Coordinates of C-alpha atoms in Angstrom, one line a residue:
X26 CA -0.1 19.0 7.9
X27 CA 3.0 17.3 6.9
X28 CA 6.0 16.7 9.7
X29 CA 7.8 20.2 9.6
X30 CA 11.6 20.7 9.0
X31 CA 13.3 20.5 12.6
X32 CA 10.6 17.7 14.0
X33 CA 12.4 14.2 12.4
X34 CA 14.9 15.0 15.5
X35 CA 11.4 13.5 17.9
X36 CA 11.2 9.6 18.9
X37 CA 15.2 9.1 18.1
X38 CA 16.6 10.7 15.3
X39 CA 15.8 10.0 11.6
X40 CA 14.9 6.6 10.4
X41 CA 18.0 4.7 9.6
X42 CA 17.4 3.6 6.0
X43 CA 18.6 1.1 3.6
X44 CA 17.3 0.1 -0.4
X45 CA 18.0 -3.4 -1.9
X46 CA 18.1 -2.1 -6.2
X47 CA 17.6 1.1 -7.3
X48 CA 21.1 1.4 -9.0
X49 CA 22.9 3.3 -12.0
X50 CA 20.0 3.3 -15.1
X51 CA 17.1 2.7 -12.3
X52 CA 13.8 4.4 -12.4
X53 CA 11.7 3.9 -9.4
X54 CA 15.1 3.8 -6.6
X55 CA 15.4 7.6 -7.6
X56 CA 11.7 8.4 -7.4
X57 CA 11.9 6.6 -3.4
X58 CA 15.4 8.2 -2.5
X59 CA 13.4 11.4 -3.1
X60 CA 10.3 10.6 -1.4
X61 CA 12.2 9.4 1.6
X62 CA 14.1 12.7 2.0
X63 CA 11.3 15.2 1.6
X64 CA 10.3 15.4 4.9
X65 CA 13.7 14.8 6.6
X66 CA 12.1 11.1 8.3
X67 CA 15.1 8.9 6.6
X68 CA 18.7 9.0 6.5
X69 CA 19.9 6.0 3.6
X70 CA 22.8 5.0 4.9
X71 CA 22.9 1.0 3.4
X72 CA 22.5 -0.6 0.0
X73 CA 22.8 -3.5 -2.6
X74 CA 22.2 -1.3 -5.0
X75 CA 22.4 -4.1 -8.0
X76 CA 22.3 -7.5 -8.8
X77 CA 26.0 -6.7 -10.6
X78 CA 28.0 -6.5 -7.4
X79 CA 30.2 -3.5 -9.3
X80 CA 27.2 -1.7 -10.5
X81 CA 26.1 -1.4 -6.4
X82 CA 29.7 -0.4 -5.6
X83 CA 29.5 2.3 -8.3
X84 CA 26.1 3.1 -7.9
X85 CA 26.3 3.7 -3.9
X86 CA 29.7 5.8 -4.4
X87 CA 27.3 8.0 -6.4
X88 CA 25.0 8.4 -3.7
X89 CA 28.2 9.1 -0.9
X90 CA 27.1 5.5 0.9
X91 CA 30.1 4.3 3.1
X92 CA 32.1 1.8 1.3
X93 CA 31.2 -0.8 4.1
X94 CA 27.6 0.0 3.4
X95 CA 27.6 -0.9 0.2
X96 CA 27.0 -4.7 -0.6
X97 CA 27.0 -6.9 -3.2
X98 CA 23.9 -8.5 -2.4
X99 CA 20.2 -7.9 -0.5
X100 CA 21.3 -11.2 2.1
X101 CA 24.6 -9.8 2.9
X102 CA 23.3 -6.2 3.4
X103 CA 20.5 -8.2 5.9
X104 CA 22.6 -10.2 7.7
X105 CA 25.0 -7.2 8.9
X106 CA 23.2 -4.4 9.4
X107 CA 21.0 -6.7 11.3
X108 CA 23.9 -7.5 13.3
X109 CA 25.3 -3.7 13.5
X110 CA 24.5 -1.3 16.5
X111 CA 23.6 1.7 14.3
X112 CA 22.1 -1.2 11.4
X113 CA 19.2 0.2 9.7
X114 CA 15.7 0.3 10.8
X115 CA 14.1 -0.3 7.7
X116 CA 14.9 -1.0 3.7
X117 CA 13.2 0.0 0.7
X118 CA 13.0 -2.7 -2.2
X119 CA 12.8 -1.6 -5.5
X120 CA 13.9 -4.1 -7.5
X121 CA 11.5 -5.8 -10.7
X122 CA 9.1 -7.8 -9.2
X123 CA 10.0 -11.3 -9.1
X124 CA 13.1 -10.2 -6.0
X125 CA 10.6 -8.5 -3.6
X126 CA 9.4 -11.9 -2.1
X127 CA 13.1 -13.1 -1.1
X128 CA 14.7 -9.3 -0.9
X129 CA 11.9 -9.2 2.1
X130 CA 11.8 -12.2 3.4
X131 CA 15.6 -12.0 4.7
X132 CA 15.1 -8.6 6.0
X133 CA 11.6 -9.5 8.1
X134 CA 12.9 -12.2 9.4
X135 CA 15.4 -10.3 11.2
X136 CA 12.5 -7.6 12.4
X137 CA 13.7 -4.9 9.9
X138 CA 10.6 -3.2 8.6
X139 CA 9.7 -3.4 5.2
X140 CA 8.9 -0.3 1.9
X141 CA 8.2 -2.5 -0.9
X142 CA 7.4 -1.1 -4.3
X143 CA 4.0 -2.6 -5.8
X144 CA 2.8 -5.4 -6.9
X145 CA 3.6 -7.0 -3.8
X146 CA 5.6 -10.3 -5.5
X147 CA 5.8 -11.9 -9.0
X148 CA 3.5 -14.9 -8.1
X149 CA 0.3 -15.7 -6.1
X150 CA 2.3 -18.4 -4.0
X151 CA 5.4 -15.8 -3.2
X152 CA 2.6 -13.4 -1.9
X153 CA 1.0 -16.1 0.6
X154 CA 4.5 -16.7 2.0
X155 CA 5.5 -13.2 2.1
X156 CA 1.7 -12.5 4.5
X157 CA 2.6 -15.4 6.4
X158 CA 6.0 -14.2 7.2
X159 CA 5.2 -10.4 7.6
X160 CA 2.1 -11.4 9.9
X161 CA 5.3 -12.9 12.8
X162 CA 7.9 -11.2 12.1
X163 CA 7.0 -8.1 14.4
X164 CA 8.4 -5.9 11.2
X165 CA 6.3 -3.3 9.8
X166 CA 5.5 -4.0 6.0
X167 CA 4.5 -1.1 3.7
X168 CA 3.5 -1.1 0.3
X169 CA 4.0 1.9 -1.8
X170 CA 1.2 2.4 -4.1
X171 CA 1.7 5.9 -3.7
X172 CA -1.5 7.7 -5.7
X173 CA -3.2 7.2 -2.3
X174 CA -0.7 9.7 -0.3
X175 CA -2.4 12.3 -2.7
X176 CA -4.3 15.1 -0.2
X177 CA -7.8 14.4 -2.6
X178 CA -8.1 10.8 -2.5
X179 CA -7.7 10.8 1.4
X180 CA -10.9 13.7 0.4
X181 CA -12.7 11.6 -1.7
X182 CA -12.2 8.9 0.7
X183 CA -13.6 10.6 3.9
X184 CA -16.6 12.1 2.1
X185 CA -17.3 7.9 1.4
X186 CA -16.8 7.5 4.8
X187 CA -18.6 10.3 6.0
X188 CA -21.9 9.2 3.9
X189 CA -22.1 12.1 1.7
X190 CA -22.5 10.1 -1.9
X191 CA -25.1 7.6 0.3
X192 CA -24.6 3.7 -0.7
X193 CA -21.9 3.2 -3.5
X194 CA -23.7 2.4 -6.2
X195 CA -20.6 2.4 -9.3
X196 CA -17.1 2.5 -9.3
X197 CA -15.2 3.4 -12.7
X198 CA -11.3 3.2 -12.6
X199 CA -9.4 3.8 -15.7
X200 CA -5.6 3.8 -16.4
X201 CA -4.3 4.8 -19.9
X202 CA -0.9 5.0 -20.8
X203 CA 1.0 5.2 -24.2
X204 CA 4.7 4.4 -23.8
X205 CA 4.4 1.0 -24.7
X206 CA 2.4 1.4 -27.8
X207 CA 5.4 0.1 -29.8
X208 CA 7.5 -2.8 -28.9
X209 CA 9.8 -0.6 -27.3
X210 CA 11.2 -3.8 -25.1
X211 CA 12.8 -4.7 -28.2
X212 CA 15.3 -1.8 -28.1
X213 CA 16.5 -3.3 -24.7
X214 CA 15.1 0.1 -23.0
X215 CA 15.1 -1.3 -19.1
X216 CA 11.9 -0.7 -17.8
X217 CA 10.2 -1.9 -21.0
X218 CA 12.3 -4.6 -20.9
X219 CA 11.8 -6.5 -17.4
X220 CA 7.8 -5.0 -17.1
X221 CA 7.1 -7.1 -20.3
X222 CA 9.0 -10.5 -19.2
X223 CA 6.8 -13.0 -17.3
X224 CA 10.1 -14.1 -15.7
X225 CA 10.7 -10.5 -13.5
X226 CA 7.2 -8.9 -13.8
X227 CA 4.9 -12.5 -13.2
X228 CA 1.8 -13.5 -15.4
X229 CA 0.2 -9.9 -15.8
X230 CA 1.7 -7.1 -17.3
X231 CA -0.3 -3.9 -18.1
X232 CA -2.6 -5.5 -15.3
X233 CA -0.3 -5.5 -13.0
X234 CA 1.7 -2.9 -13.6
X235 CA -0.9 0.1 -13.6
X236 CA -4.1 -2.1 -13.2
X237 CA -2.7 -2.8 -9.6
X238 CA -2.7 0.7 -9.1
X239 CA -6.3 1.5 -10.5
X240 CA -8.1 -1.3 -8.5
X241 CA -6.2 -0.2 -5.1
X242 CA -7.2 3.3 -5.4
X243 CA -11.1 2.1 -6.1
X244 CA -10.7 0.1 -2.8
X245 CA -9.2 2.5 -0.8
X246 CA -11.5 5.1 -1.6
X247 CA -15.0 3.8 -1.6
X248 CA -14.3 1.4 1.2
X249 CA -16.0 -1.7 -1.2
X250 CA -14.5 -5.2 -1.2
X251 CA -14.5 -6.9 -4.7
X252 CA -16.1 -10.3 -5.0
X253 CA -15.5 -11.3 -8.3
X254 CA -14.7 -10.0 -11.7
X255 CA -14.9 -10.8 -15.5
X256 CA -11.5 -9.7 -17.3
X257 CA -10.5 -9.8 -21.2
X258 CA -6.4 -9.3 -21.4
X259 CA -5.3 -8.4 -24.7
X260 CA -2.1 -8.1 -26.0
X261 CA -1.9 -6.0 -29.3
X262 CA 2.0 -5.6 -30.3
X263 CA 3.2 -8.4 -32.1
X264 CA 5.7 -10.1 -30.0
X265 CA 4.8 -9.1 -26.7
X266 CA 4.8 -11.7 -24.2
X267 CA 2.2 -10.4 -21.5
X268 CA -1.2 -8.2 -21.7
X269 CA -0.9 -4.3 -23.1
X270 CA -4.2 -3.4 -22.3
X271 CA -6.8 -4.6 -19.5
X272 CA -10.6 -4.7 -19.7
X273 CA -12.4 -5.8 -16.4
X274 CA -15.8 -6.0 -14.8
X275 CA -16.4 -5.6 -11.2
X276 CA -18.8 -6.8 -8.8
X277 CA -17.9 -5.4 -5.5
X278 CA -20.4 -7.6 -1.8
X279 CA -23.0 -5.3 -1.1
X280 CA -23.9 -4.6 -4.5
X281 CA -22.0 -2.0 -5.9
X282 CA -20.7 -2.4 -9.6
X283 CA -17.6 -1.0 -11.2
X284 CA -15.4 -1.2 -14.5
X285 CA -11.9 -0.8 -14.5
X286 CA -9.6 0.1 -17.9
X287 CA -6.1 0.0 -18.2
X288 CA -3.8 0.7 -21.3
X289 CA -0.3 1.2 -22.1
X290 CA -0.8 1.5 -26.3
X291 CA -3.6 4.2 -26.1
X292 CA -1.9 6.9 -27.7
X293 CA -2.1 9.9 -26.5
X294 CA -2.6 9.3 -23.1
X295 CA 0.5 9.8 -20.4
X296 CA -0.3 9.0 -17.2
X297 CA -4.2 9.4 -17.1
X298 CA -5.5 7.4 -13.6
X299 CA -8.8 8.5 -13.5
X300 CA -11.4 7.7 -10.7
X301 CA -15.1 8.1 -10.6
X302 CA -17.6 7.2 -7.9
X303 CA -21.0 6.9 -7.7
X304 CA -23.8 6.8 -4.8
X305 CA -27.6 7.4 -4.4
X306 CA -27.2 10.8 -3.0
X307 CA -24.0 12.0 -5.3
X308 CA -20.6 11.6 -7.1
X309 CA -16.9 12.2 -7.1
X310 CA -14.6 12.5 -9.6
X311 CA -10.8 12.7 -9.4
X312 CA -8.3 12.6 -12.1
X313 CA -4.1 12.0 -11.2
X314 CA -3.0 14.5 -14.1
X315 CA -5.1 17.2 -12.2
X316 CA -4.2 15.8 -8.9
X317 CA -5.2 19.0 -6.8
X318 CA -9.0 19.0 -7.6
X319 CA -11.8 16.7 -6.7
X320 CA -15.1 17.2 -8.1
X321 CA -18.2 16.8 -6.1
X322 CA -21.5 16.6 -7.7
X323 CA -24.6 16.2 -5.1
X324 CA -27.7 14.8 -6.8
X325 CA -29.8 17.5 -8.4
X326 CA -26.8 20.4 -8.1
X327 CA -24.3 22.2 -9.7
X328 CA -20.8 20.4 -9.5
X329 CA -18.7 21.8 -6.8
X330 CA -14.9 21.7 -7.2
X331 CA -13.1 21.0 -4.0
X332 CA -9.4 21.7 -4.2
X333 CA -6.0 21.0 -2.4
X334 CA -6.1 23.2 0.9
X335 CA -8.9 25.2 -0.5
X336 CA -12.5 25.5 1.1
X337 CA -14.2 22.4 1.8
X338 CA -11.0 20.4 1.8
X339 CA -11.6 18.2 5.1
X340 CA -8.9 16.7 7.9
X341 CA -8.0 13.9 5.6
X342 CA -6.9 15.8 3.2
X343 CA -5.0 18.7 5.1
X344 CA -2.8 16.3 7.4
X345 CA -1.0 15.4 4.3
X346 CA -0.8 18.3 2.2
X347 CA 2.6 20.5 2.5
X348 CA 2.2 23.8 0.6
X349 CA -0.3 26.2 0.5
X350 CA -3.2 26.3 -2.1
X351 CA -2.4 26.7 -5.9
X352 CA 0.7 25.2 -5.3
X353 CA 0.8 21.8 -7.4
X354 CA 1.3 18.7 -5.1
X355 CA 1.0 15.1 -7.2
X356 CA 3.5 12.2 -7.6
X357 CA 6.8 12.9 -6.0
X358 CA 4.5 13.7 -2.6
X359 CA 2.1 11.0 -3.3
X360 CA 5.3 8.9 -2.4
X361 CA 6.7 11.0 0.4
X362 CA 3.1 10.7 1.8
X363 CA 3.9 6.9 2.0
X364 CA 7.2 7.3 3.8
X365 CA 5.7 9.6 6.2
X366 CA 2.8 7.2 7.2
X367 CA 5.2 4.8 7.6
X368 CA 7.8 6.7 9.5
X369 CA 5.4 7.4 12.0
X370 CA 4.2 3.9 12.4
X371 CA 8.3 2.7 12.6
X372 CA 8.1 5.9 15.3
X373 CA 5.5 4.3 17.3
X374 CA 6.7 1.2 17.0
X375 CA 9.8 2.1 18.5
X376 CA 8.0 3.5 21.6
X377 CA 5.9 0.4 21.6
X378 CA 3.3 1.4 20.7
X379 CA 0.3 1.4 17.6
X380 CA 0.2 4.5 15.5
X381 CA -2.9 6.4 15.4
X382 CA -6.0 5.2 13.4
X383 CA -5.2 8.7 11.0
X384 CA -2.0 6.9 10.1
X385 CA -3.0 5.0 6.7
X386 CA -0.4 3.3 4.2
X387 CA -0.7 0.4 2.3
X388 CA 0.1 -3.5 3.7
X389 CA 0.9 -6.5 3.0
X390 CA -3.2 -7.2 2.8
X391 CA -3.4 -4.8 0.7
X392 CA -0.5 -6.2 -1.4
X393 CA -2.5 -9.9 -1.0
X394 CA -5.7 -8.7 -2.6
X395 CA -3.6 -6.8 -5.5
X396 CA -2.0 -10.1 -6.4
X397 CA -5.5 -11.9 -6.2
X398 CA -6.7 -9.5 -8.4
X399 CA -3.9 -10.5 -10.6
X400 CA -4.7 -13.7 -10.3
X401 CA -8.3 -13.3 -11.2
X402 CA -8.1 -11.2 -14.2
X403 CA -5.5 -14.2 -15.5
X404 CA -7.5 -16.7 -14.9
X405 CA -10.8 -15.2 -16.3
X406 CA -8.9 -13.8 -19.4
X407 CA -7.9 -17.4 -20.3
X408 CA -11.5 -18.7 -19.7
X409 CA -12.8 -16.6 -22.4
X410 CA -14.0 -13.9 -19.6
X411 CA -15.4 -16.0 -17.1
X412 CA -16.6 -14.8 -13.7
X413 CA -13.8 -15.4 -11.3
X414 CA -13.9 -14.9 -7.3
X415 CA -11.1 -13.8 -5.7

């Protein structure tokens, strides 16, 4: 079960906690502000909350940040808090995508451990310097793609692990969304407007904006490692300047095969990550809009539904699940799920030691094959759909 009000006190006190962006008319800062509080592991206490060093001052008097906390920039903010006896522990970077490679680097190279919002950088190269860095730094480095903190995915992914589908035989990932079905980057709306420029967001757009997030959670749950991959990237509105929708074919070593959709001009679709999975003895099937039930279908039997700290939800699941059953968990402690795994790595690591094997969030190799992925799906795309390894 989830760390209970009263226990962040354990192994030193809450996590001291700083975030480079996230300011005034930011989406994602909010959505990690709350994450990190709900289970009372962080404490923010340091920010550049902007690239506009008024906005931050502004931005982190609204939050009730010390004025000598706030800073006008993410190499300032590392250099002192790095030098500071109560300086924080860790820092959460949620800016657009092409500052997480040098918001990070100045704040591992100092040992301050890392929560970095996905895709890991903007470019292939910024990722391989960002692993290289990360790998000596001694800093922890946690990625937050947060759909596998839900309580059924850690399911589906011990029933994998368990054996009970057999040998994967298909994996089918799908991501449809609708909001950019018009050129809303056009109206200067902010997150439209830096997730469609290859500047801030890198080569791939819909592909690595949500297609990131629906090859991850194929990964992580049936345990397969993707060989190659045949991609077509299409961009429908007129004046776009990256992909809107993401066709790919997967061929996974050992076998397995898989498909993976993503879409952010299929109207009528919100927020609809679906997974299936596939063996020789059976198949799951999970859907993020109905986050709290996983479907289980053995071969030859009625399809059983398995639900969020109901009957037949396993160990996996119930170590992160924080209300009882029937009550909705999804997105908000999909995230919090990522802060907890990683303050109880930072925990260990401040006793010196490794956190348990049950411990699992998102790394910096996991951020590596997401930009390779990336990569592959560009790079196929412009060769008319070529097979591409990664």
């Amino acid at each position: 079960m989830a760390i209970e009000a009263g226990q962040e006190t354990r192994g030193g006190g809450r996590i001291r906690l700083g975030m480079v962006g996230g300011g005034e008319g930011a989406f994602i800062g909010g959505v990690h502000r709350m994450a990190a509080r709900l289970d009372g592991q962080f404490e923010l206490l340091a920010g550049a909350l902007s690239s506009d060093p008024e906005r931050a001052k502004a931005s982190a008097a609204a939050l009730g940040l010390a004025p000598d906390r706030s800073y006008g920039s993410f190499a300032e903010m590392a250099k002192r808090e790095a030098r500071l006896k109560d300086g924080i522990e860790a820092v959460a970077i949620v800016t657009p995508n092409h500052m997480h490679y040098p918001a990070a680097r100045e704040f591992l190279k100092r040992g301050i451990h890392v929560i970095c919002d996905k895709p890991l950088t903007s470019t292939m190269a910024d990722a391989k310097k960002l692993a290289a860095l990360a790998e000596t730094s001694g800093a922890l480095f946690v990625l937050t793609h947060n759909y596998t903190g839900y309580p059924m995915i850690r399911q589906a992914r011990e029933m994998i692990a368990a054996g009970d589908l057999g040998t994967i035989r298909l994996v089918q990932a799908e991501y449809p969304q609708d909001w950019l079905t018009e050129r809303l980057e056009a109206s200067g709306q902010k997150q439209a407007d830096w997730r469609t420029d290859p500047h801030r967001s890198g080569p791939g757009g819909c592909v690595g904006d949500i297609g990131t997030h629906a090859y991850n959670l194929a990964c992580f749950v049936s345990g397969l490692e993707l060989a190659e991959l045949s991609a077509e990237l299409t961009t429908f509105v007129e004046g776009r300047r990256l992909d809107d929708n993401v066709q790919v074919m997967l061929r996974f070593r050992g076998g397995a095969r898989g498909m993976l959709w993503a879409s952010q001009v299929a109207p009528g679709n919100e927020n609809g990550l679906r997974l299936r999975v596939y063996g020789e003895k059976g198949g799951l099937e999970w859907e993020q809009e109905q986050p709290n039930h996983l479907w289980f279908t053995p071969f030859g039997e009625p399809k059983r539904l398995i639900t969020r700290g109901g009957a037949g939800a396993g160990a996996a699941a119930g170590r992160v699940t924080r209300v009882p059953a029937g009550h909705p968990e999804g997105y908000l402690e999909g995230f919090a799920t990522i802060y907890q795994e990683a303050a109880h790595a930072i925990r260990a690591a401040r006793a010196g030691k490794p956190a348990g094997p049950e411990v699992l969030y998102p790394g910096i190799s996991d951020g590596l094959a997401g930009m390779a992925f990336i990569d592959a799906c560009v790079r196929s795309s412009r060769a008319n759909g070529r097979w591409m390894s990664l």
